[in-house]
Short mmCIF file of C-alpha atoms and ligand atoms in Angstrom, two decimals:
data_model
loop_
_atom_site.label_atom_id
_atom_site.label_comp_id
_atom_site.label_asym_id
_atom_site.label_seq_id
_atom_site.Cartn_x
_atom_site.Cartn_y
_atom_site.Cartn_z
CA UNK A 1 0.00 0.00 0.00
CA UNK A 2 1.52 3.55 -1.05
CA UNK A 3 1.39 6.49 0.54
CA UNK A 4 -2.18 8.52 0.01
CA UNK A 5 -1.56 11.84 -1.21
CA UNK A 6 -0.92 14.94 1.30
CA UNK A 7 -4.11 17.00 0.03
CA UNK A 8 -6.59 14.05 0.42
CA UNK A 9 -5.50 13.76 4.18
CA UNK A 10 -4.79 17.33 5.01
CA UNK A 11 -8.32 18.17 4.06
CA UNK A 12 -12.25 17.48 4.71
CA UNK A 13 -13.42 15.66 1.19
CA UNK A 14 -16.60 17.04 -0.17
CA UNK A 15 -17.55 13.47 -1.37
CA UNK A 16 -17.17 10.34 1.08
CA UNK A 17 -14.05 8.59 0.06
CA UNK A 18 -13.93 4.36 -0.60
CA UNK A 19 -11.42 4.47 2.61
CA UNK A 20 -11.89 6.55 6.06
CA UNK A 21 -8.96 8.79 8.18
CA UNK A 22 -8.24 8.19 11.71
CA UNK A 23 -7.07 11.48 12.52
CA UNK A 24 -4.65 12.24 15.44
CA UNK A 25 -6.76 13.73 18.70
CA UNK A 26 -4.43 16.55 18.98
CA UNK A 27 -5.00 17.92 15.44
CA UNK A 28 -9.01 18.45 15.84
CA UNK A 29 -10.36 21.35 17.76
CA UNK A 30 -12.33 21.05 20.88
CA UNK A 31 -15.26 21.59 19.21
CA UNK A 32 -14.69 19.66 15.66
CA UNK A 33 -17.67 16.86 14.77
CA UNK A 34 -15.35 14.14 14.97
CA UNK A 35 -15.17 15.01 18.82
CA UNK A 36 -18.78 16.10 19.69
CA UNK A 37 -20.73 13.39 17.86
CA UNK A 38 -18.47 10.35 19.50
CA UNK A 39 -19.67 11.74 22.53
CA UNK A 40 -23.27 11.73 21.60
CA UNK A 41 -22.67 8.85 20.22
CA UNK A 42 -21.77 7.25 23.46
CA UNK A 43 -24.90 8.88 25.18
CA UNK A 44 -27.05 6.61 22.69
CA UNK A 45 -24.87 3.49 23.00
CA UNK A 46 -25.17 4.14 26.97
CA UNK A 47 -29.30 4.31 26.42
CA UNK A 48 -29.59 1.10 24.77
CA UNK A 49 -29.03 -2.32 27.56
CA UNK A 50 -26.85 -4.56 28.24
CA UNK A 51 -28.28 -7.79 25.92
CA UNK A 52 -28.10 -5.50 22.85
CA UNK A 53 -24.91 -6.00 21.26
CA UNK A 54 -25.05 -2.24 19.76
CA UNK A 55 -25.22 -1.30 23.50
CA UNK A 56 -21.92 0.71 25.46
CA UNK A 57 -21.99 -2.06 28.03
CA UNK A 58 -22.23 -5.08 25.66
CA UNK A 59 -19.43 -3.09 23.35
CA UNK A 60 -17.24 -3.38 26.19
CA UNK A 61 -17.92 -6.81 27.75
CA UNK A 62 -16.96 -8.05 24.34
CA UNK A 63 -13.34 -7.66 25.96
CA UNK A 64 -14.31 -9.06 29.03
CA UNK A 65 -17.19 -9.18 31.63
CA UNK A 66 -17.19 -9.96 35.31
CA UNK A 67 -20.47 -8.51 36.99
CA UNK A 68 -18.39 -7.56 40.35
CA UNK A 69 -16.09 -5.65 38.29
CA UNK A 70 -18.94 -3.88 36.37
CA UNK A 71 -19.96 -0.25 37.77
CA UNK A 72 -22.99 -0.20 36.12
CA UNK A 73 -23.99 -3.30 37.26
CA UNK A 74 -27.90 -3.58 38.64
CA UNK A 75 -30.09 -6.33 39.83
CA UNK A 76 -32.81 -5.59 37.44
CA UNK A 77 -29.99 -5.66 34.27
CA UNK A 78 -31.34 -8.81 32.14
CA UNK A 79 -27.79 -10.04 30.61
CA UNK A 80 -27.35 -12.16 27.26
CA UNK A 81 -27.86 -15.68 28.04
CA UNK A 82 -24.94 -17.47 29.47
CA UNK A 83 -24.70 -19.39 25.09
CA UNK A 84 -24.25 -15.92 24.20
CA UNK A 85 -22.11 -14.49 26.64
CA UNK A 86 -19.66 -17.00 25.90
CA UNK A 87 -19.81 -16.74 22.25
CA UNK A 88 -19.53 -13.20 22.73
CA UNK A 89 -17.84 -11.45 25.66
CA UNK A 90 -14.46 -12.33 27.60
CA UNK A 91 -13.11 -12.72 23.91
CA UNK A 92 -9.36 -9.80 24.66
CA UNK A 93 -5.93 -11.30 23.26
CA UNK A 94 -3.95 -10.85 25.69
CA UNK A 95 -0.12 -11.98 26.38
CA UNK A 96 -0.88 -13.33 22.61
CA UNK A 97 0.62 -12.91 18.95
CA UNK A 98 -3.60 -12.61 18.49
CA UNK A 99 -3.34 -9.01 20.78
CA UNK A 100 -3.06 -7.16 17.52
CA UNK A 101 -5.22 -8.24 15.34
CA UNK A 102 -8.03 -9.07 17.61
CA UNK A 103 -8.01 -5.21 18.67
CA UNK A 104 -7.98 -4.66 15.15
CA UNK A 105 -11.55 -6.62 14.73
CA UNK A 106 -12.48 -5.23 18.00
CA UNK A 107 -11.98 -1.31 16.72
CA UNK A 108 -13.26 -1.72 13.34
CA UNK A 109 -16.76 -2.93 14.62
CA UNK A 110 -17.19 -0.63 17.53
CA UNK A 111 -15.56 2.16 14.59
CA UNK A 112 -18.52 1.06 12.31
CA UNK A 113 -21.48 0.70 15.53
CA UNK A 114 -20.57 4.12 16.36
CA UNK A 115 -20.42 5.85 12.55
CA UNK A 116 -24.25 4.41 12.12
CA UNK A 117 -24.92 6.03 15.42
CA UNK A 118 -23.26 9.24 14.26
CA UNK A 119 -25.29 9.06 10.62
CA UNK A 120 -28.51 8.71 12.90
CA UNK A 121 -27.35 11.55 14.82
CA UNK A 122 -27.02 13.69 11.54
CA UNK A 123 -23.15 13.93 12.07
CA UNK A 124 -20.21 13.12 9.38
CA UNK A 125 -20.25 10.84 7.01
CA UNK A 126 -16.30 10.92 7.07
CA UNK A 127 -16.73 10.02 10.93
CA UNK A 128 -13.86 7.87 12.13
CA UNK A 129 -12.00 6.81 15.22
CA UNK A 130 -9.35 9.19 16.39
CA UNK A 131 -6.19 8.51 17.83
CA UNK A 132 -4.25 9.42 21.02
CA UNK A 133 -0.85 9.99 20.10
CA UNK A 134 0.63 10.31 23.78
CA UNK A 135 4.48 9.52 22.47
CA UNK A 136 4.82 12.74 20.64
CA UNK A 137 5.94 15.12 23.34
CA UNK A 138 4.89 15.89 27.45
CA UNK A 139 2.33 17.92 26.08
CA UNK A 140 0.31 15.30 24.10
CA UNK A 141 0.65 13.03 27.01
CA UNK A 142 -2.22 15.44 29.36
CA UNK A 143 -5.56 13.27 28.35
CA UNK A 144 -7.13 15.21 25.54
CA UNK A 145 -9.00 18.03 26.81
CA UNK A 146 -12.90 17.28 25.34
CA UNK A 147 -12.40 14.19 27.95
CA UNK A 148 -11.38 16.10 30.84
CA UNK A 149 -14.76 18.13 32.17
CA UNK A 150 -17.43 16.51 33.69
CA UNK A 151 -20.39 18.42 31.85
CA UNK A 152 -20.93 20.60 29.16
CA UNK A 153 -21.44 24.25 29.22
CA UNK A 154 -25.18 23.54 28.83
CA UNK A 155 -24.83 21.31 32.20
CA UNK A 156 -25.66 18.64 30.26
CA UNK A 157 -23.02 15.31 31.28
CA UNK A 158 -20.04 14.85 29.12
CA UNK A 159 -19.95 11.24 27.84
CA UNK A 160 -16.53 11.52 27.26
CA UNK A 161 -15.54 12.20 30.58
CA UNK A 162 -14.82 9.36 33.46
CA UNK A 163 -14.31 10.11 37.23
CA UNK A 164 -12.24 6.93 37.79
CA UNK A 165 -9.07 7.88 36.20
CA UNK A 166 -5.76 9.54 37.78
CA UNK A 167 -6.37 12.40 39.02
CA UNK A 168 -4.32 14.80 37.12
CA UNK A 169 -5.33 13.10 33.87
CA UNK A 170 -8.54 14.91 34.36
CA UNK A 171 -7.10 17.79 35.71
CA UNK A 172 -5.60 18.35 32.60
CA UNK A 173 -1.89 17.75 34.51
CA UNK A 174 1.50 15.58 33.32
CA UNK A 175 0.61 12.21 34.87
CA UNK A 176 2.78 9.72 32.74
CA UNK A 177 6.34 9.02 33.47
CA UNK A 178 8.44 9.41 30.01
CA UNK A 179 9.24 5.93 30.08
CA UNK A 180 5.52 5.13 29.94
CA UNK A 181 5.08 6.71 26.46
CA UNK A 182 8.80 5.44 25.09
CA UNK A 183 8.24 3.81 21.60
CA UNK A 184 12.29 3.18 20.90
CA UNK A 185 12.17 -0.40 22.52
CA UNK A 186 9.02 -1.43 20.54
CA UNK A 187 9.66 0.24 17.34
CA UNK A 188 12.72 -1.35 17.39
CA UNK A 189 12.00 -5.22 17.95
CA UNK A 190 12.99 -6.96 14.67
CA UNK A 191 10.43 -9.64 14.03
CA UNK A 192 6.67 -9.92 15.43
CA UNK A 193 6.69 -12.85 17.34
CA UNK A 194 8.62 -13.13 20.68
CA UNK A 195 11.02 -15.62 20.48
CA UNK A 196 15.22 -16.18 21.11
CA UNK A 197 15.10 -13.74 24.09
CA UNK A 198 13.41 -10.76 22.45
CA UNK A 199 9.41 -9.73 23.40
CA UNK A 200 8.57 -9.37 19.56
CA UNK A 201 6.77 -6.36 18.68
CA UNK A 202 3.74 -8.57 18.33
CA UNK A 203 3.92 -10.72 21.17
CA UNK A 204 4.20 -14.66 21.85
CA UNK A 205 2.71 -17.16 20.16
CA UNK A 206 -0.07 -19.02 21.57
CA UNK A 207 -4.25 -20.26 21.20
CA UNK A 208 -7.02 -18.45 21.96
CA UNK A 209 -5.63 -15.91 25.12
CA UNK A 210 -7.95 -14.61 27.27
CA UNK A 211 -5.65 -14.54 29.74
CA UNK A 212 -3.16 -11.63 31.68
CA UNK A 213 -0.16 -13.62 31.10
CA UNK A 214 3.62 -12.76 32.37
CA UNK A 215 4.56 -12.79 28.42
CA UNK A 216 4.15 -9.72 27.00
CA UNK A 217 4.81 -8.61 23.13
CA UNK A 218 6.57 -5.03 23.52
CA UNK A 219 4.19 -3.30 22.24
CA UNK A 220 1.50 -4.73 24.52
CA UNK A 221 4.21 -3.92 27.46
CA UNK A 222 4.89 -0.22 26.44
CA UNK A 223 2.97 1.83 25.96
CA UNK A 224 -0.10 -0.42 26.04
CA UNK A 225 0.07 -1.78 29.56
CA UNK A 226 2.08 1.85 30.57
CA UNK A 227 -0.72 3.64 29.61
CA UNK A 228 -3.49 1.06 30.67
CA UNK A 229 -2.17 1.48 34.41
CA UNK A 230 -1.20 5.90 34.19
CA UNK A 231 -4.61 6.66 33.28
CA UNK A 232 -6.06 4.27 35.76
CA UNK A 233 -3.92 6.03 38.31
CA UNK A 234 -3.37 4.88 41.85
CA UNK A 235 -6.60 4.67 43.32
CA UNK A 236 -9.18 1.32 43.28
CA UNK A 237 -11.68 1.21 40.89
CA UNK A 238 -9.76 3.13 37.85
CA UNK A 239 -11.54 2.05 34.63
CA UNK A 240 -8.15 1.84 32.50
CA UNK A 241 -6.79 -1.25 34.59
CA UNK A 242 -8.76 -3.78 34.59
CA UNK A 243 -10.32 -5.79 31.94
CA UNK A 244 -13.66 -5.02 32.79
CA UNK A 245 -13.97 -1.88 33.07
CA UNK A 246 -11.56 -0.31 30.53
CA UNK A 247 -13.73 -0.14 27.67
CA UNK A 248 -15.99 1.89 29.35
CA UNK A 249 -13.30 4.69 29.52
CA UNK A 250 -14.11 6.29 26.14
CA UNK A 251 -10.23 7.08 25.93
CA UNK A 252 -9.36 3.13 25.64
CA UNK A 253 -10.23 3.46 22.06
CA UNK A 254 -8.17 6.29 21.01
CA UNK A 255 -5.38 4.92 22.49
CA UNK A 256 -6.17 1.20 21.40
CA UNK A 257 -6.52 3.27 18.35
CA UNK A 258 -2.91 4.69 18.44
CA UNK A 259 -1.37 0.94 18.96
CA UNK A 260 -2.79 -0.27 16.32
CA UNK A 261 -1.68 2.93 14.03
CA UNK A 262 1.76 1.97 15.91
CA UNK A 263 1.36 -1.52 14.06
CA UNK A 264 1.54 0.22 10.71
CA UNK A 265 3.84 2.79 11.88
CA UNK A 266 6.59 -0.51 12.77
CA UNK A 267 5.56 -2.50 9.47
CA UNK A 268 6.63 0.58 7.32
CA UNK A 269 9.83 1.90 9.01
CA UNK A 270 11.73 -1.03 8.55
CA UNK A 271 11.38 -3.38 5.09
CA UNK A 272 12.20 -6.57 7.06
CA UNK A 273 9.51 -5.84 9.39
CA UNK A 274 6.71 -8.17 8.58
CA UNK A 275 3.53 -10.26 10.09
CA UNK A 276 3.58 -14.47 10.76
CA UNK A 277 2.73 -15.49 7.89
CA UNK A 278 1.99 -19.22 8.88
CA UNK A 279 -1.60 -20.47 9.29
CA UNK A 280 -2.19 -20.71 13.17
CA UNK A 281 -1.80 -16.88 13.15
CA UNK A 282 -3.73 -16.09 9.98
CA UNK A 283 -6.10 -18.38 10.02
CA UNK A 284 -6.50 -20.88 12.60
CA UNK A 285 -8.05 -18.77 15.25
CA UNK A 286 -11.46 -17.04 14.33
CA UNK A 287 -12.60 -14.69 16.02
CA UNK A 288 -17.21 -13.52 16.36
CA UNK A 289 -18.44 -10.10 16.50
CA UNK A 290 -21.84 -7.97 15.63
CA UNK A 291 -21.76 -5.53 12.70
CA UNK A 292 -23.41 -1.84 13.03
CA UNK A 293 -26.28 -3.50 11.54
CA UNK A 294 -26.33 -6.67 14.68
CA UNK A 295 -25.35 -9.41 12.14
CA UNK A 296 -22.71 -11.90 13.83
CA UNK A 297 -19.72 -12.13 11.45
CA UNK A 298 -16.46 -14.28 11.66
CA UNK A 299 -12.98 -12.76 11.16
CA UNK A 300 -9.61 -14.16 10.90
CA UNK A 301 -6.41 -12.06 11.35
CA UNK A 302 -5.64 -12.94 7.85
CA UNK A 303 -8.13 -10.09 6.33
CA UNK A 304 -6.62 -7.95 8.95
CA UNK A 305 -3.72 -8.08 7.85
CA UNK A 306 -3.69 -4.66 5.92
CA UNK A 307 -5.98 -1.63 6.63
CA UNK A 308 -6.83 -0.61 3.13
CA UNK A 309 -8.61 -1.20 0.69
CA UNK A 310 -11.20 -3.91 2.12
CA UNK A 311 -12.85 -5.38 4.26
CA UNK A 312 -11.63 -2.97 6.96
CA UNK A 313 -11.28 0.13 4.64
CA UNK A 314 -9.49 3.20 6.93
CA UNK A 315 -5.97 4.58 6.76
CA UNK A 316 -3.86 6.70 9.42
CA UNK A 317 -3.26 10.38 8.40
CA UNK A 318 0.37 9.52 9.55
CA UNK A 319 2.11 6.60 9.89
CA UNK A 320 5.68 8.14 9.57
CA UNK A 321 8.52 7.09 11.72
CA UNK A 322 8.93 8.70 15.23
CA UNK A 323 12.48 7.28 15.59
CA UNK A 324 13.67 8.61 12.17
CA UNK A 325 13.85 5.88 10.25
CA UNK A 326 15.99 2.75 10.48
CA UNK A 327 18.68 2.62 13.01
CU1 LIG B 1 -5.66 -2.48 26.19
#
């Protein structure tokens, strides 16, 4: 896949294009569409219950769901049945060579769930997930600002906001260490599967892992797990660190957003960097999820493989090489 040319990503298109931009956070004002109609968004997502699969909660217990950990939890919630939930939810790659690409699946169909919202909503049609870039200097580390205040100016709540995260994440304050945001170690890991005493930038090979294991690709060490735990903060309860509950921090999915843009960003800035290519990674493993429209559909990590042109159809308005190219 070539590069897409400057103009087409610098600027709004009058016309939908075949392919859509996940735009970097930082780049949008306060006040773009992109920003305000994820959040309303959310609010309808948050409306809908638990057994819908177009629901907030049901989004996130698709990465995993334990009833004690849920804050929303509520004796009168009627929950999928327990077929379901197991087809379903509890489904994260964890500790994995599958923590990629199952994010991947996992973006795309919440990406698609919330554009049909948005187009109900009257917003974009070139709606797409943003990314958190938090690696690109102290600054772009604060959490974005339109997830910092608790309500609008109207009063009305903000659906982007979350009490349960550090403290100085939502008081617009430096809360990560640098080494939590450090991409040299995984942009610089030579093959993606661990193996001869490196982490791979990919991770470990293994089955179906729905699991926190010890083994951790690089990238899913730093700045994925880094970042999980900073935004959590200190306190119990923070949404970012634990399973459960992280989802349901609208911010996971700009920053799941920004690892998997980091996935592209390591394939490109080396030519020898490349994905397994053997059949228990691309094929082997399916993996179930609900399109915008509810339909169940099966994906492999082999159609995941590369972001454009289909089935996942969205590029990165930059992929370029924070470390400069090769060393
Ligand atoms: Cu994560």
């Amino acid at each position: 896949m070539g590069p897409f040319p400057p103009t087409l990503l610098a600027n709004r298109p009058a016309v939908p294009l075949p392919f859509r931009i996940r735009r970097n956070i930082l780049s949008l004002p306060a006040d773009d569409p992109i920003i305000d109609f994820y959040r309303q968004a959310i609010g309808a997502m948050k409306a809908k219950p638990i057994a819908d699969p177009l629901s907030w909660r049901f989004q996130a217990a698709i990465h995993d769901y334990r009833a004690s950990e849920d804050p929303s939890a509520d004796p009168s919630d009627v929950l999928p049945s327990a077929a379901e939930q197991g087809r379903f939810w509890n489904q994260c790659q964890h500790s994995s060579w599958f923590f990629l690409p199952w994010h991947r699946m996992y973006l795309h169909f919440f990406e698609k769930i919330v554009m049909a919202e948005v187009a109900r909503l009257g917003g974009p049609s070139d709606w797409a997930l943003p990314y958190w870039n938090y690696s690109a200097s102290p600054a772009a580390a604060r959490l974005p600002a339109p997830f910092r205040a608790r309500r609008l100016r109207d009063g009305s709540p903000n659906h982007l906001f979350v009490a349960q995260r550090h403290r100085d994440a939502n008081r617009g304050r430096n809360f990560v260490g640098a080494g939590d945001t450090d991409l040299t170690a995984c942009l610089r890991e030579a093959s993606f599967e661990s193996g001869g005493g490196s982490a791979g930038f990919g991770g470990p090979k293994t089955v179906f892992s729905h699991a926190a294991g010890i083994t951790l690709g690089a990238l899913e060490g730093t700045p994925h797990a880094t970042m999980h735990v900073a935004v959590s903060g200190p306190a119990a309860g923070g949404f970012m660190g634990s399973f459960t509950r992280a989802p349901l921090d609208p911010i996971f999915w700009l920053h799941h957003c920004n690892l998997d843009r980091l996935w592209e960003v390591w394939l490109r800035r080396v030519n020898t960097h490349a994905n397994p290519t053997t059949n228990d990674w691309l094929l082997d493993v399916p993996f179930t999820f609900h399109d915008a429209t509810g339909a169940i559909v099966n994906m492999t990590p082999a159609e995941v493989v590369v972001t454009f042109p289909t089935p996942l159809a969205y590029v990165y308005d930059d992929t370029s090489d924070p470390l400069g190219g090769p060393p």
